[in-house]
Amino acid sequence: MKKIELIFGGLLVPLDYCMLVLAAISAYFLRFQKPLTGLQPVLYTVPFETFLKMVGLVAVFWLVIFALASLYHIRGTRRLVEEFKKIFLACATGVLLIVIIFFFQRDFFSSRFIILAAFGFALVYVTIARFIVIYIERFLFKKGIGVHNVVLIGDAHTNNVIANELGQKKSLGLKVKLKFLNFDHKAQKAIEAYLSKTTLDELIQTNPNMDKEESLRLYEFCDERHIVYKYAAALFDTQSVNISVQPIAGVPIIEVKPTPLDGWGKIVKRCFDIFGSLILLILSSPFMLLTAILIFFDSGRPIFYYRNEDQKKTARIGQYGRPFFYFKFRSMVPNQHYKRYKELAAQNTRKDSPLVKIENDPRITRVGKIIRRFSFDELPEFFLVFKGTMSLVGPRPHLPEEVARYKRHHKRVLNMKPGVTGLAQISGRSDLDFEDEVRLDTFYMENWSLWLDIVILIKTPFILFKRRKAL
């Protein structure tokens, strides 16, 4: 444990306490401002001194809830989104319990407004304070302060991928010092020699198929030297996230579910899609109108791309491999779809995947380049979400001829409805290798939650306006 981690870990408790007290004080004085007193006169209130003493005790109670919500982990590699999620849940739990205790005791605490306002202020103040701490930590990590030294043992390709990722994202606070293919005598001696000069904080086993005896030796080696041991999960480990166990004749029978989107999960996601698509249709309607006008004056009709040159309706492959009618704003010259498989086939930059991607595609119109850059051509997909053939978040819908070239493991993503955006889209858009896209979509499918959908939707517009290629 590094000293700087202890400093930041210890700093969070008094910092949160101060923010909670400040939130309560802000709510208290807000109650006496003229707009509020005009709407609801203050008939009785707790004296400020009494209120402050009460807040001091309640803030301690909230810190306990924060601790139970895992907000005081010492290690500083905190993620902003996860941190906010924990803060929100902890604050909501705290205010709920306070409401239960005080809500009907008007003689003890008369202002329900102060309780609810304190919740809002606490959420804002604690979040701001935490984000400042996180940015300071990341700044120090980039300067090499508090960084964990890491050794990688296992698959050469995975070693290089992890090392490159950690090298690019210095804010993670991890720095690769050594890499080995196997945990043999030579590797052990090299690690011990390094330990005699400085410290190693973490060891990551990157080969999920490493021999069990070798893995056990590796774990014991780390345990004896107080090195954090981590390992890359095997393929079956990642596919076993969602399981249910049913004993039959005394034997535990395990059902592996491809996604948590079962039962209530499916209902929750559908309700979210309906309300979310309605809101987004309203918000995006001015952009859709502008896009339609630009297309008309640039290249005429049709405004929408909904038929191919053979006059067949355009289709994409949806959930369970079922085709559905698909349309979007036209961004190419009409009746040029099949050129991608004929005249332009030699320009395909993704020949190693089922998808076809034409670099500097000559079929794209002037306006098409602009609307594809910001994905405005896909705004009509919100209608398909409302209809139920697509979802706001999920794997991207692909063409029937592309899905026909899927390998077996690619077809796992067809267990979900295709989405307007997804984990793969916010992770690299069209720059991603197809296998990486499938891997990310599979991870999303196996680890779905409503919160994950919200996070992806929030991140999408920021990704769109970065200087990247169109989808």
CSV table of C-alpha atoms in Angstrom, one decimal:
chain,number,residue,atom,x,y,z
A,1,MET,CA,0.0,0.0,0.0
A,2,LYS,CA,1.5,3.3,-1.1
A,3,LYS,CA,1.5,6.3,1.2
A,4,ILE,CA,-0.3,8.5,-1.3
A,5,GLU,CA,-3.2,6.0,-1.4
A,6,LEU,CA,-3.5,6.1,2.3
A,7,ILE,CA,-3.5,9.9,2.2
A,8,PHE,CA,-6.3,10.1,-0.4
A,9,GLY,CA,-8.2,7.3,1.3
A,10,GLY,CA,-8.1,9.1,4.6
A,11,LEU,CA,-8.9,12.5,3.0
A,12,LEU,CA,-12.2,11.3,1.6
A,13,VAL,CA,-13.9,10.7,5.0
A,14,PRO,CA,-13.5,14.3,6.4
A,15,LEU,CA,-14.1,15.7,2.9
A,16,ASP,CA,-17.4,13.9,2.6
A,17,TYR,CA,-18.4,14.9,6.1
A,18,CYS,CA,-17.8,18.6,5.3
A,19,MET,CA,-19.7,18.3,2.0
A,20,LEU,CA,-22.7,16.7,3.8
A,21,VAL,CA,-22.8,19.4,6.5
A,22,LEU,CA,-22.5,22.1,3.8
A,23,ALA,CA,-25.4,20.5,1.9
A,24,ALA,CA,-27.6,20.6,4.9
A,25,ILE,CA,-26.7,24.2,5.7
A,26,SER,CA,-27.4,25.2,2.1
A,27,ALA,CA,-30.8,23.6,2.2
A,28,TYR,CA,-31.6,25.2,5.6
A,29,PHE,CA,-30.9,28.8,4.3
A,30,LEU,CA,-32.6,28.1,1.0
A,31,ARG,CA,-35.8,27.4,2.8
A,32,PHE,CA,-36.0,31.0,4.0
A,33,GLN,CA,-35.5,32.7,0.6
A,34,LYS,CA,-38.4,34.8,-0.6
A,35,PRO,CA,-39.6,32.7,-3.6
A,36,LEU,CA,-40.1,29.7,-1.2
A,37,THR,CA,-41.5,31.6,1.7
A,38,GLY,CA,-44.0,33.2,-0.6
A,39,LEU,CA,-45.2,29.8,-1.8
A,40,GLN,CA,-45.1,28.1,1.6
A,41,PRO,CA,-44.8,30.4,4.7
A,42,VAL,CA,-42.5,29.1,7.4
A,43,LEU,CA,-44.7,28.4,10.4
A,44,TYR,CA,-42.2,26.7,12.6
A,45,THR,CA,-38.5,25.8,12.2
A,46,VAL,CA,-35.7,24.3,14.2
A,47,PRO,CA,-33.2,26.9,15.5
A,48,PHE,CA,-30.0,26.9,13.5
A,49,GLU,CA,-27.8,25.8,16.5
A,50,THR,CA,-30.1,22.8,17.1
A,51,PHE,CA,-30.2,22.0,13.4
A,52,LEU,CA,-26.4,22.1,13.1
A,53,LYS,CA,-26.0,19.6,16.0
A,54,MET,CA,-28.5,17.3,14.5
A,55,VAL,CA,-26.8,17.5,11.1
A,56,GLY,CA,-23.4,16.7,12.7
A,57,LEU,CA,-24.9,13.4,13.9
A,58,VAL,CA,-26.8,12.6,10.7
A,59,ALA,CA,-23.6,13.2,8.7
A,60,VAL,CA,-21.8,10.6,10.7
A,61,PHE,CA,-24.7,8.2,9.9
A,62,TRP,CA,-24.4,9.0,6.2
A,63,LEU,CA,-20.6,8.3,6.3
A,64,VAL,CA,-21.5,4.7,7.5
A,65,ILE,CA,-23.8,4.3,4.5
A,66,PHE,CA,-21.0,5.7,2.2
A,67,ALA,CA,-18.6,3.0,3.7
A,68,LEU,CA,-21.2,0.3,3.1
A,69,ALA,CA,-21.5,1.5,-0.5
A,70,SER,CA,-17.8,0.9,-1.0
A,71,LEU,CA,-17.0,4.6,-1.4
A,72,TYR,CA,-13.8,4.4,0.7
A,73,HIS,CA,-11.6,1.9,-1.2
A,74,ILE,CA,-8.0,2.9,-0.7
A,75,ARG,CA,-6.8,2.2,-4.2
A,76,GLY,CA,-7.1,5.3,-6.2
A,77,THR,CA,-8.1,4.0,-9.7
A,78,ARG,CA,-11.6,5.2,-9.3
A,79,ARG,CA,-13.9,5.6,-12.3
A,80,LEU,CA,-16.1,8.7,-12.6
A,81,VAL,CA,-19.3,7.0,-13.6
A,82,GLU,CA,-19.0,4.2,-11.1
A,83,GLU,CA,-18.2,6.7,-8.4
A,84,PHE,CA,-21.3,8.9,-9.2
A,85,LYS,CA,-23.5,5.8,-9.2
A,86,LYS,CA,-22.3,4.8,-5.7
A,87,ILE,CA,-22.7,8.4,-4.5
A,88,PHE,CA,-26.3,8.6,-5.9
A,89,LEU,CA,-27.3,5.3,-4.3
A,90,ALA,CA,-25.7,6.1,-1.0
A,91,CYS,CA,-27.3,9.6,-0.8
A,92,ALA,CA,-30.7,8.2,-1.9
A,93,THR,CA,-30.5,5.5,0.8
A,94,GLY,CA,-29.5,8.0,3.5
A,95,VAL,CA,-32.3,10.4,2.7
A,96,LEU,CA,-34.8,7.6,2.5
A,97,LEU,CA,-34.0,6.4,6.0
A,98,ILE,CA,-34.1,10.0,7.3
A,99,VAL,CA,-37.5,10.6,5.7
A,100,ILE,CA,-38.8,7.4,7.3
A,101,ILE,CA,-37.5,8.5,10.7
A,102,PHE,CA,-38.5,12.2,10.5
A,103,PHE,CA,-41.3,12.5,8.0
A,104,PHE,CA,-44.2,12.1,10.4
A,105,GLN,CA,-42.5,13.7,13.4
A,106,ARG,CA,-43.4,17.3,12.7
A,107,ASP,CA,-42.9,18.3,16.2
A,108,PHE,CA,-39.2,17.2,15.9
A,109,PHE,CA,-38.5,18.4,12.4
A,110,SER,CA,-41.0,20.4,10.5
A,111,SER,CA,-39.5,21.0,7.0
A,112,ARG,CA,-39.6,18.1,4.6
A,113,PHE,CA,-38.3,20.5,1.9
A,114,ILE,CA,-35.0,20.8,3.8
A,115,ILE,CA,-34.5,17.0,3.8
A,116,LEU,CA,-35.1,16.8,0.0
A,117,ALA,CA,-33.1,19.9,-0.8
A,118,ALA,CA,-30.2,18.5,1.4
A,119,PHE,CA,-30.3,15.4,-0.7
A,120,GLY,CA,-29.9,17.4,-3.9
A,121,PHE,CA,-27.1,19.6,-2.5
A,122,ALA,CA,-25.3,16.5,-1.0
A,123,LEU,CA,-25.4,14.8,-4.4
A,124,VAL,CA,-23.9,17.8,-6.1
A,125,TYR,CA,-21.3,18.8,-3.4
A,126,VAL,CA,-20.0,15.2,-2.7
A,127,THR,CA,-19.8,14.5,-6.5
A,128,ILE,CA,-17.8,17.7,-7.2
A,129,ALA,CA,-15.5,17.0,-4.3
A,130,ARG,CA,-15.0,13.4,-5.4
A,131,PHE,CA,-14.3,14.4,-9.0
A,132,ILE,CA,-11.7,16.9,-7.9
A,133,VAL,CA,-10.0,14.2,-5.9
A,134,ILE,CA,-10.1,11.8,-8.8
A,135,TYR,CA,-8.6,14.3,-11.2
A,136,ILE,CA,-5.9,15.1,-8.7
A,137,GLU,CA,-5.1,11.4,-8.4
A,138,ARG,CA,-5.0,11.0,-12.2
A,139,PHE,CA,-2.8,14.0,-12.5
A,140,LEU,CA,-0.4,12.5,-10.0
A,141,PHE,CA,-0.5,9.1,-11.8
A,142,LYS,CA,0.5,10.8,-15.1
A,143,LYS,CA,3.4,12.3,-13.3
A,144,GLY,CA,4.4,8.8,-12.0
A,145,ILE,CA,3.4,9.4,-8.4
A,146,GLY,CA,1.5,6.6,-6.7
A,147,VAL,CA,1.7,4.3,-9.8
A,148,HIS,CA,1.6,0.6,-9.3
A,149,ASN,CA,4.4,-1.5,-10.9
A,150,VAL,CA,3.0,-4.5,-12.8
A,151,VAL,CA,4.4,-7.7,-14.1
A,152,LEU,CA,2.6,-9.6,-16.9
A,153,ILE,CA,2.9,-13.4,-17.3
A,154,GLY,CA,1.2,-15.4,-20.0
A,155,ASP,CA,0.1,-15.0,-23.6
A,156,ALA,CA,2.4,-12.7,-25.6
A,157,HIS,CA,-0.4,-11.0,-27.6
A,158,THR,CA,-2.4,-10.3,-24.5
A,159,ASN,CA,0.7,-9.1,-22.7
A,160,ASN,CA,1.4,-6.6,-25.5
A,161,VAL,CA,-2.3,-5.4,-25.7
A,162,ILE,CA,-2.4,-4.8,-21.9
A,163,ALA,CA,1.0,-3.1,-21.9
A,164,ASN,CA,0.0,-0.8,-24.7
A,165,GLU,CA,-3.3,0.1,-23.1
A,166,LEU,CA,-1.7,0.9,-19.7
A,167,GLY,CA,1.0,2.9,-21.5
A,168,GLN,CA,-1.6,5.0,-23.3
A,169,LYS,CA,-3.9,5.4,-20.3
A,170,LYS,CA,-1.5,6.6,-17.6
A,171,SER,CA,-4.4,7.8,-15.5
A,172,LEU,CA,-5.1,4.2,-14.6
A,173,GLY,CA,-2.1,4.3,-12.4
A,174,LEU,CA,-0.5,1.0,-13.6
A,175,LYS,CA,2.9,0.7,-15.3
A,176,VAL,CA,4.2,-2.6,-16.8
A,177,LYS,CA,7.7,-3.3,-15.7
A,178,LEU,CA,8.2,-6.9,-16.7
A,179,LYS,CA,6.7,-9.4,-19.2
A,180,PHE,CA,7.1,-13.2,-19.4
A,181,LEU,CA,5.5,-16.0,-21.4
A,182,ASN,CA,5.8,-18.6,-18.6
A,183,PHE,CA,6.4,-18.6,-14.9
A,184,ASP,CA,9.5,-20.7,-15.1
A,185,HIS,CA,12.7,-20.6,-13.1
A,186,LYS,CA,14.1,-17.8,-15.3
A,187,ALA,CA,11.1,-15.6,-14.8
A,188,GLN,CA,11.0,-16.2,-11.1
A,189,LYS,CA,14.6,-15.2,-10.7
A,190,ALA,CA,14.1,-12.1,-12.8
A,191,ILE,CA,11.1,-11.0,-10.7
A,192,GLU,CA,13.1,-11.7,-7.4
A,193,ALA,CA,16.0,-9.7,-8.8
A,194,TYR,CA,13.7,-6.8,-9.6
A,195,LEU,CA,12.1,-7.0,-6.1
A,196,SER,CA,15.5,-6.7,-4.5
A,197,LYS,CA,15.9,-3.3,-6.1
A,198,THR,CA,12.3,-1.9,-5.9
A,199,THR,CA,8.7,-2.9,-5.5
A,200,LEU,CA,6.2,-4.8,-7.6
A,201,ASP,CA,2.6,-4.1,-6.7
A,202,GLU,CA,0.6,-6.4,-9.0
A,203,LEU,CA,1.0,-9.5,-11.1
A,204,ILE,CA,-1.4,-10.2,-13.9
A,205,GLN,CA,-1.7,-13.7,-15.4
A,206,THR,CA,-2.8,-13.1,-18.9
A,207,ASN,CA,-3.0,-16.7,-20.2
A,208,PRO,CA,-6.4,-18.1,-19.1
A,209,ASN,CA,-5.3,-21.6,-20.2
A,210,MET,CA,-2.2,-21.8,-18.0
A,211,ASP,CA,-1.7,-25.1,-16.3
A,212,LYS,CA,-3.4,-25.3,-12.9
A,213,GLU,CA,-0.3,-26.2,-11.1
A,214,GLU,CA,1.6,-23.3,-12.6
A,215,SER,CA,-1.2,-20.9,-11.8
A,216,LEU,CA,-1.2,-22.2,-8.1
A,217,ARG,CA,2.6,-21.7,-7.9
A,218,LEU,CA,2.1,-18.2,-9.3
A,219,TYR,CA,-0.6,-17.3,-6.8
A,220,GLU,CA,1.5,-18.7,-3.8
A,221,PHE,CA,4.5,-16.7,-5.1
A,222,CYS,CA,2.5,-13.5,-5.1
A,223,ASP,CA,0.9,-14.3,-1.7
A,224,GLU,CA,4.3,-14.8,0.0
A,225,ARG,CA,5.7,-11.5,-1.4
A,226,HIS,CA,2.5,-9.5,-0.8
A,227,ILE,CA,1.9,-8.9,-4.5
A,228,VAL,CA,-1.6,-8.4,-5.7
A,229,TYR,CA,-2.5,-11.4,-8.0
A,230,LYS,CA,-4.9,-10.9,-10.9
A,231,TYR,CA,-5.8,-13.2,-13.8
A,232,ALA,CA,-7.5,-12.9,-17.2
A,233,ALA,CA,-10.8,-14.9,-17.3
A,234,ALA,CA,-11.1,-17.8,-19.7
A,235,LEU,CA,-13.8,-17.7,-22.4
A,236,PHE,CA,-16.2,-19.9,-20.4
A,237,ASP,CA,-15.6,-17.7,-17.3
A,238,THR,CA,-16.9,-14.7,-19.3
A,239,GLN,CA,-19.9,-16.7,-20.6
A,240,SER,CA,-20.9,-17.8,-17.1
A,241,VAL,CA,-21.8,-14.3,-15.7
A,242,ASN,CA,-25.5,-15.1,-15.7
A,243,ILE,CA,-26.3,-18.5,-14.3
A,244,SER,CA,-29.1,-20.1,-12.3
A,245,VAL,CA,-28.8,-23.3,-10.3
A,246,GLN,CA,-31.6,-25.8,-9.9
A,247,PRO,CA,-31.0,-29.0,-7.9
A,248,ILE,CA,-32.4,-32.1,-9.6
A,249,ALA,CA,-32.2,-35.4,-7.8
A,250,GLY,CA,-29.6,-33.8,-5.5
A,251,VAL,CA,-27.4,-32.7,-8.4
A,252,PRO,CA,-27.0,-28.9,-9.0
A,253,ILE,CA,-27.9,-28.3,-12.6
A,254,ILE,CA,-26.5,-24.9,-13.9
A,255,GLU,CA,-28.3,-22.9,-16.6
A,256,VAL,CA,-26.1,-20.5,-18.4
A,257,LYS,CA,-28.1,-17.5,-19.6
A,258,PRO,CA,-26.7,-15.4,-22.4
A,259,THR,CA,-27.9,-12.1,-20.9
A,260,PRO,CA,-29.7,-10.7,-17.8
A,261,LEU,CA,-32.4,-9.5,-20.2
A,262,ASP,CA,-34.9,-12.1,-19.1
A,263,GLY,CA,-38.2,-11.6,-17.4
A,264,TRP,CA,-38.3,-8.2,-15.6
A,265,GLY,CA,-35.0,-7.1,-17.3
A,266,LYS,CA,-36.7,-7.3,-20.7
A,267,ILE,CA,-39.7,-5.3,-19.5
A,268,VAL,CA,-37.6,-2.6,-17.9
A,269,LYS,CA,-35.5,-2.2,-21.0
A,270,ARG,CA,-38.5,-2.0,-23.3
A,271,CYS,CA,-40.2,0.7,-21.1
A,272,PHE,CA,-36.9,2.6,-21.1
A,273,ASP,CA,-36.7,2.3,-24.9
A,274,ILE,CA,-40.3,3.6,-25.3
A,275,PHE,CA,-40.0,6.6,-23.1
A,276,GLY,CA,-36.4,7.3,-24.2
A,277,SER,CA,-37.2,7.1,-27.9
A,278,LEU,CA,-40.1,9.5,-27.5
A,279,ILE,CA,-38.0,12.1,-25.7
A,280,LEU,CA,-35.1,11.7,-28.2
A,281,LEU,CA,-37.6,12.0,-31.2
A,282,ILE,CA,-38.8,15.3,-29.8
A,283,LEU,CA,-35.3,16.6,-29.1
A,284,SER,CA,-33.9,15.5,-32.5
A,285,SER,CA,-36.8,16.6,-34.6
A,286,PRO,CA,-35.2,20.0,-35.6
A,287,PHE,CA,-32.0,18.1,-36.6
A,288,MET,CA,-34.1,15.6,-38.7
A,289,LEU,CA,-35.9,18.5,-40.4
A,290,LEU,CA,-32.7,20.3,-41.2
A,291,THR,CA,-31.1,17.0,-42.5
A,292,ALA,CA,-34.0,16.4,-44.8
A,293,ILE,CA,-33.8,19.9,-46.2
A,294,LEU,CA,-30.1,19.6,-46.8
A,295,ILE,CA,-30.4,16.2,-48.6
A,296,PHE,CA,-33.2,17.6,-50.8
A,297,PHE,CA,-31.3,20.6,-52.0
A,298,ASP,CA,-28.0,18.7,-52.4
A,299,SER,CA,-29.1,15.6,-54.3
A,300,GLY,CA,-32.9,15.6,-54.5
A,301,ARG,CA,-35.1,12.7,-53.7
A,302,PRO,CA,-35.5,10.2,-52.1
A,303,ILE,CA,-34.8,11.8,-48.7
A,304,PHE,CA,-34.7,8.4,-47.0
A,305,TYR,CA,-32.8,5.3,-47.9
A,306,TYR,CA,-35.4,2.5,-47.8
A,307,ARG,CA,-35.1,0.6,-51.0
A,308,ASN,CA,-32.2,-0.9,-53.0
A,309,GLU,CA,-31.7,-0.8,-56.7
A,310,ASP,CA,-33.6,-4.1,-57.1
A,311,GLN,CA,-36.6,-2.3,-55.5
A,312,LYS,CA,-36.5,-4.5,-52.4
A,313,LYS,CA,-37.0,-2.9,-49.1
A,314,THR,CA,-33.8,-2.4,-47.1
A,315,ALA,CA,-33.4,-4.8,-44.2
A,316,ARG,CA,-31.2,-5.4,-41.3
A,317,ILE,CA,-30.9,-8.5,-39.1
A,318,GLY,CA,-32.5,-8.1,-35.7
A,319,GLN,CA,-32.9,-10.2,-32.5
A,320,TYR,CA,-32.7,-14.0,-33.0
A,321,GLY,CA,-31.5,-13.5,-36.6
A,322,ARG,CA,-34.9,-12.1,-37.8
A,323,PRO,CA,-34.8,-9.5,-40.6
A,324,PHE,CA,-36.7,-6.3,-40.1
A,325,PHE,CA,-37.5,-3.3,-42.3
A,326,TYR,CA,-34.8,-0.6,-41.8
A,327,PHE,CA,-34.6,3.0,-43.1
A,328,LYS,CA,-32.4,6.1,-42.5
A,329,PHE,CA,-31.6,9.4,-44.1
A,330,ARG,CA,-30.0,8.8,-47.5
A,331,SER,CA,-26.3,9.7,-47.5
A,332,MET,CA,-25.3,8.2,-50.8
A,333,VAL,CA,-26.2,8.4,-54.5
A,334,PRO,CA,-29.4,6.4,-55.1
A,335,ASN,CA,-29.3,2.8,-56.3
A,336,GLN,CA,-25.6,2.2,-55.5
A,337,HIS,CA,-25.9,-0.3,-52.7
A,338,TYR,CA,-24.6,-3.4,-54.5
A,339,LYS,CA,-21.6,-1.6,-55.9
A,340,ARG,CA,-19.8,-2.4,-52.6
A,341,TYR,CA,-19.7,-6.1,-53.6
A,342,LYS,CA,-18.8,-5.5,-57.2
A,343,GLU,CA,-16.9,-2.5,-58.5
A,344,LEU,CA,-15.8,-1.3,-55.1
A,345,ALA,CA,-14.9,-4.7,-53.6
A,346,ALA,CA,-11.2,-4.1,-54.1
A,347,GLN,CA,-11.4,-1.0,-51.8
A,348,ASN,CA,-12.9,-2.9,-48.9
A,349,THR,CA,-10.7,-2.2,-45.8
A,350,ARG,CA,-12.2,-5.0,-43.7
A,351,LYS,CA,-11.7,-8.0,-45.8
A,352,ASP,CA,-10.8,-10.1,-42.8
A,353,SER,CA,-14.3,-9.6,-41.3
A,354,PRO,CA,-17.9,-10.2,-42.5
A,355,LEU,CA,-18.4,-6.4,-42.8
A,356,VAL,CA,-17.7,-4.3,-45.8
A,357,LYS,CA,-16.1,-0.9,-45.2
A,358,ILE,CA,-15.1,1.3,-48.2
A,359,GLU,CA,-12.5,4.0,-47.4
A,360,ASN,CA,-13.4,7.3,-49.1
A,361,ASP,CA,-16.5,5.8,-50.5
A,362,PRO,CA,-17.3,7.6,-53.9
A,363,ARG,CA,-21.0,6.9,-53.4
A,364,ILE,CA,-21.3,9.3,-50.5
A,365,THR,CA,-22.8,12.7,-51.3
A,366,ARG,CA,-21.5,16.1,-50.1
A,367,VAL,CA,-24.2,16.3,-47.4
A,368,GLY,CA,-23.8,12.6,-46.8
A,369,LYS,CA,-20.3,13.1,-45.6
A,370,ILE,CA,-21.5,15.7,-43.0
A,371,ILE,CA,-24.5,13.8,-41.7
A,372,ARG,CA,-22.5,10.5,-41.5
A,373,ARG,CA,-19.7,12.3,-39.6
A,374,PHE,CA,-22.2,13.1,-36.8
A,375,SER,CA,-24.5,10.1,-37.4
A,376,PHE,CA,-27.4,12.3,-38.2
A,377,ASP,CA,-28.3,9.8,-41.0
A,378,GLU,CA,-29.3,7.3,-38.3
A,379,LEU,CA,-31.7,9.6,-36.4
A,380,PRO,CA,-34.8,7.9,-37.9
A,381,GLU,CA,-33.7,4.8,-36.0
A,382,PHE,CA,-35.5,6.3,-33.0
A,383,PHE,CA,-38.8,5.4,-34.8
A,384,LEU,CA,-37.6,1.8,-35.0
A,385,VAL,CA,-36.8,1.8,-31.3
A,386,PHE,CA,-40.3,3.1,-30.5
A,387,LYS,CA,-41.8,0.4,-32.8
A,388,GLY,CA,-39.8,-2.3,-31.0
A,389,THR,CA,-37.6,-3.7,-33.7
A,390,MET,CA,-34.5,-1.9,-32.3
A,391,SER,CA,-33.3,-0.7,-28.9
A,392,LEU,CA,-31.6,2.5,-27.8
A,393,VAL,CA,-28.6,0.5,-26.8
A,394,GLY,CA,-27.3,-2.8,-28.2
A,395,PRO,CA,-25.1,-4.3,-31.0
A,396,ARG,CA,-25.3,-2.4,-34.3
A,397,PRO,CA,-27.7,-3.9,-36.9
A,398,HIS,CA,-25.9,-5.5,-39.8
A,399,LEU,CA,-26.9,-6.3,-43.3
A,400,PRO,CA,-28.3,-9.8,-44.1
A,401,GLU,CA,-25.4,-10.6,-46.5
A,402,GLU,CA,-22.9,-9.6,-43.7
A,403,VAL,CA,-24.6,-11.7,-41.0
A,404,ALA,CA,-24.6,-14.6,-43.5
A,405,ARG,CA,-20.8,-14.5,-43.2
A,406,TYR,CA,-20.8,-14.5,-39.3
A,407,LYS,CA,-18.8,-17.2,-37.6
A,408,ARG,CA,-20.5,-19.2,-34.8
A,409,HIS,CA,-19.3,-17.0,-32.0
A,410,HIS,CA,-20.3,-13.9,-33.8
A,411,LYS,CA,-24.0,-15.0,-33.7
A,412,ARG,CA,-24.2,-14.7,-29.9
A,413,VAL,CA,-24.8,-10.9,-30.3
A,414,LEU,CA,-28.1,-11.8,-32.1
A,415,ASN,CA,-29.6,-12.7,-28.7
A,416,MET,CA,-30.4,-9.0,-28.2
A,417,LYS,CA,-32.2,-6.3,-30.2
A,418,PRO,CA,-29.8,-4.2,-32.3
A,419,GLY,CA,-29.2,-0.7,-30.9
A,420,VAL,CA,-28.9,2.9,-32.0
A,421,THR,CA,-25.7,3.0,-30.0
A,422,GLY,CA,-23.7,0.5,-28.0
A,423,LEU,CA,-20.6,-0.3,-26.0
A,424,ALA,CA,-18.6,-0.9,-29.2
A,425,GLN,CA,-19.7,2.5,-30.6
A,426,ILE,CA,-18.5,4.5,-27.6
A,427,SER,CA,-15.2,2.5,-27.5
A,428,GLY,CA,-14.0,3.1,-31.0
A,429,ARG,CA,-16.8,3.4,-33.6
A,430,SER,CA,-15.6,2.2,-37.0
A,431,ASP,CA,-11.9,2.1,-35.9
A,432,LEU,CA,-12.6,-1.1,-34.0
A,433,ASP,CA,-11.6,-4.5,-35.4
A,434,PHE,CA,-14.7,-6.6,-35.9
A,435,GLU,CA,-13.6,-9.2,-33.3
A,436,ASP,CA,-13.2,-6.4,-30.8
A,437,GLU,CA,-16.7,-5.1,-31.6
A,438,VAL,CA,-18.1,-8.6,-31.1
A,439,ARG,CA,-16.2,-9.0,-27.8
A,440,LEU,CA,-17.6,-5.6,-26.5
A,441,ASP,CA,-21.1,-6.4,-27.6
A,442,THR,CA,-20.9,-9.8,-25.9
A,443,PHE,CA,-19.7,-8.2,-22.7
A,444,TYR,CA,-22.6,-5.8,-22.9
A,445,MET,CA,-25.0,-8.6,-23.5
A,446,GLU,CA,-23.7,-10.6,-20.5
A,447,ASN,CA,-23.5,-7.6,-18.1
A,448,TRP,CA,-26.5,-5.6,-19.1
A,449,SER,CA,-28.1,-3.2,-16.6
A,450,LEU,CA,-30.3,-0.2,-16.9
A,451,TRP,CA,-27.4,1.9,-15.5
A,452,LEU,CA,-25.1,0.7,-18.2
A,453,ASP,CA,-27.6,1.8,-20.9
A,454,ILE,CA,-27.8,5.2,-19.3
A,455,VAL,CA,-24.0,5.6,-19.2
A,456,ILE,CA,-23.6,4.5,-22.9
A,457,LEU,CA,-26.3,7.0,-23.9
A,458,ILE,CA,-24.7,9.8,-22.0
A,459,LYS,CA,-21.3,9.1,-23.5
A,460,THR,CA,-22.5,8.7,-27.1
A,461,PRO,CA,-22.9,12.4,-28.1
A,462,PHE,CA,-19.4,13.2,-26.7
A,463,ILE,CA,-17.9,10.4,-28.8
A,464,LEU,CA,-19.8,11.6,-31.9
A,465,PHE,CA,-18.3,15.1,-31.7
A,466,LYS,CA,-14.8,13.8,-31.4
A,467,ARG,CA,-12.8,13.7,-34.6
A,468,ARG,CA,-13.4,10.1,-35.6
A,469,LYS,CA,-14.6,8.4,-38.7
A,470,ALA,CA,-18.3,7.9,-39.4
A,471,LEU,CA,-19.9,4.6,-38.6
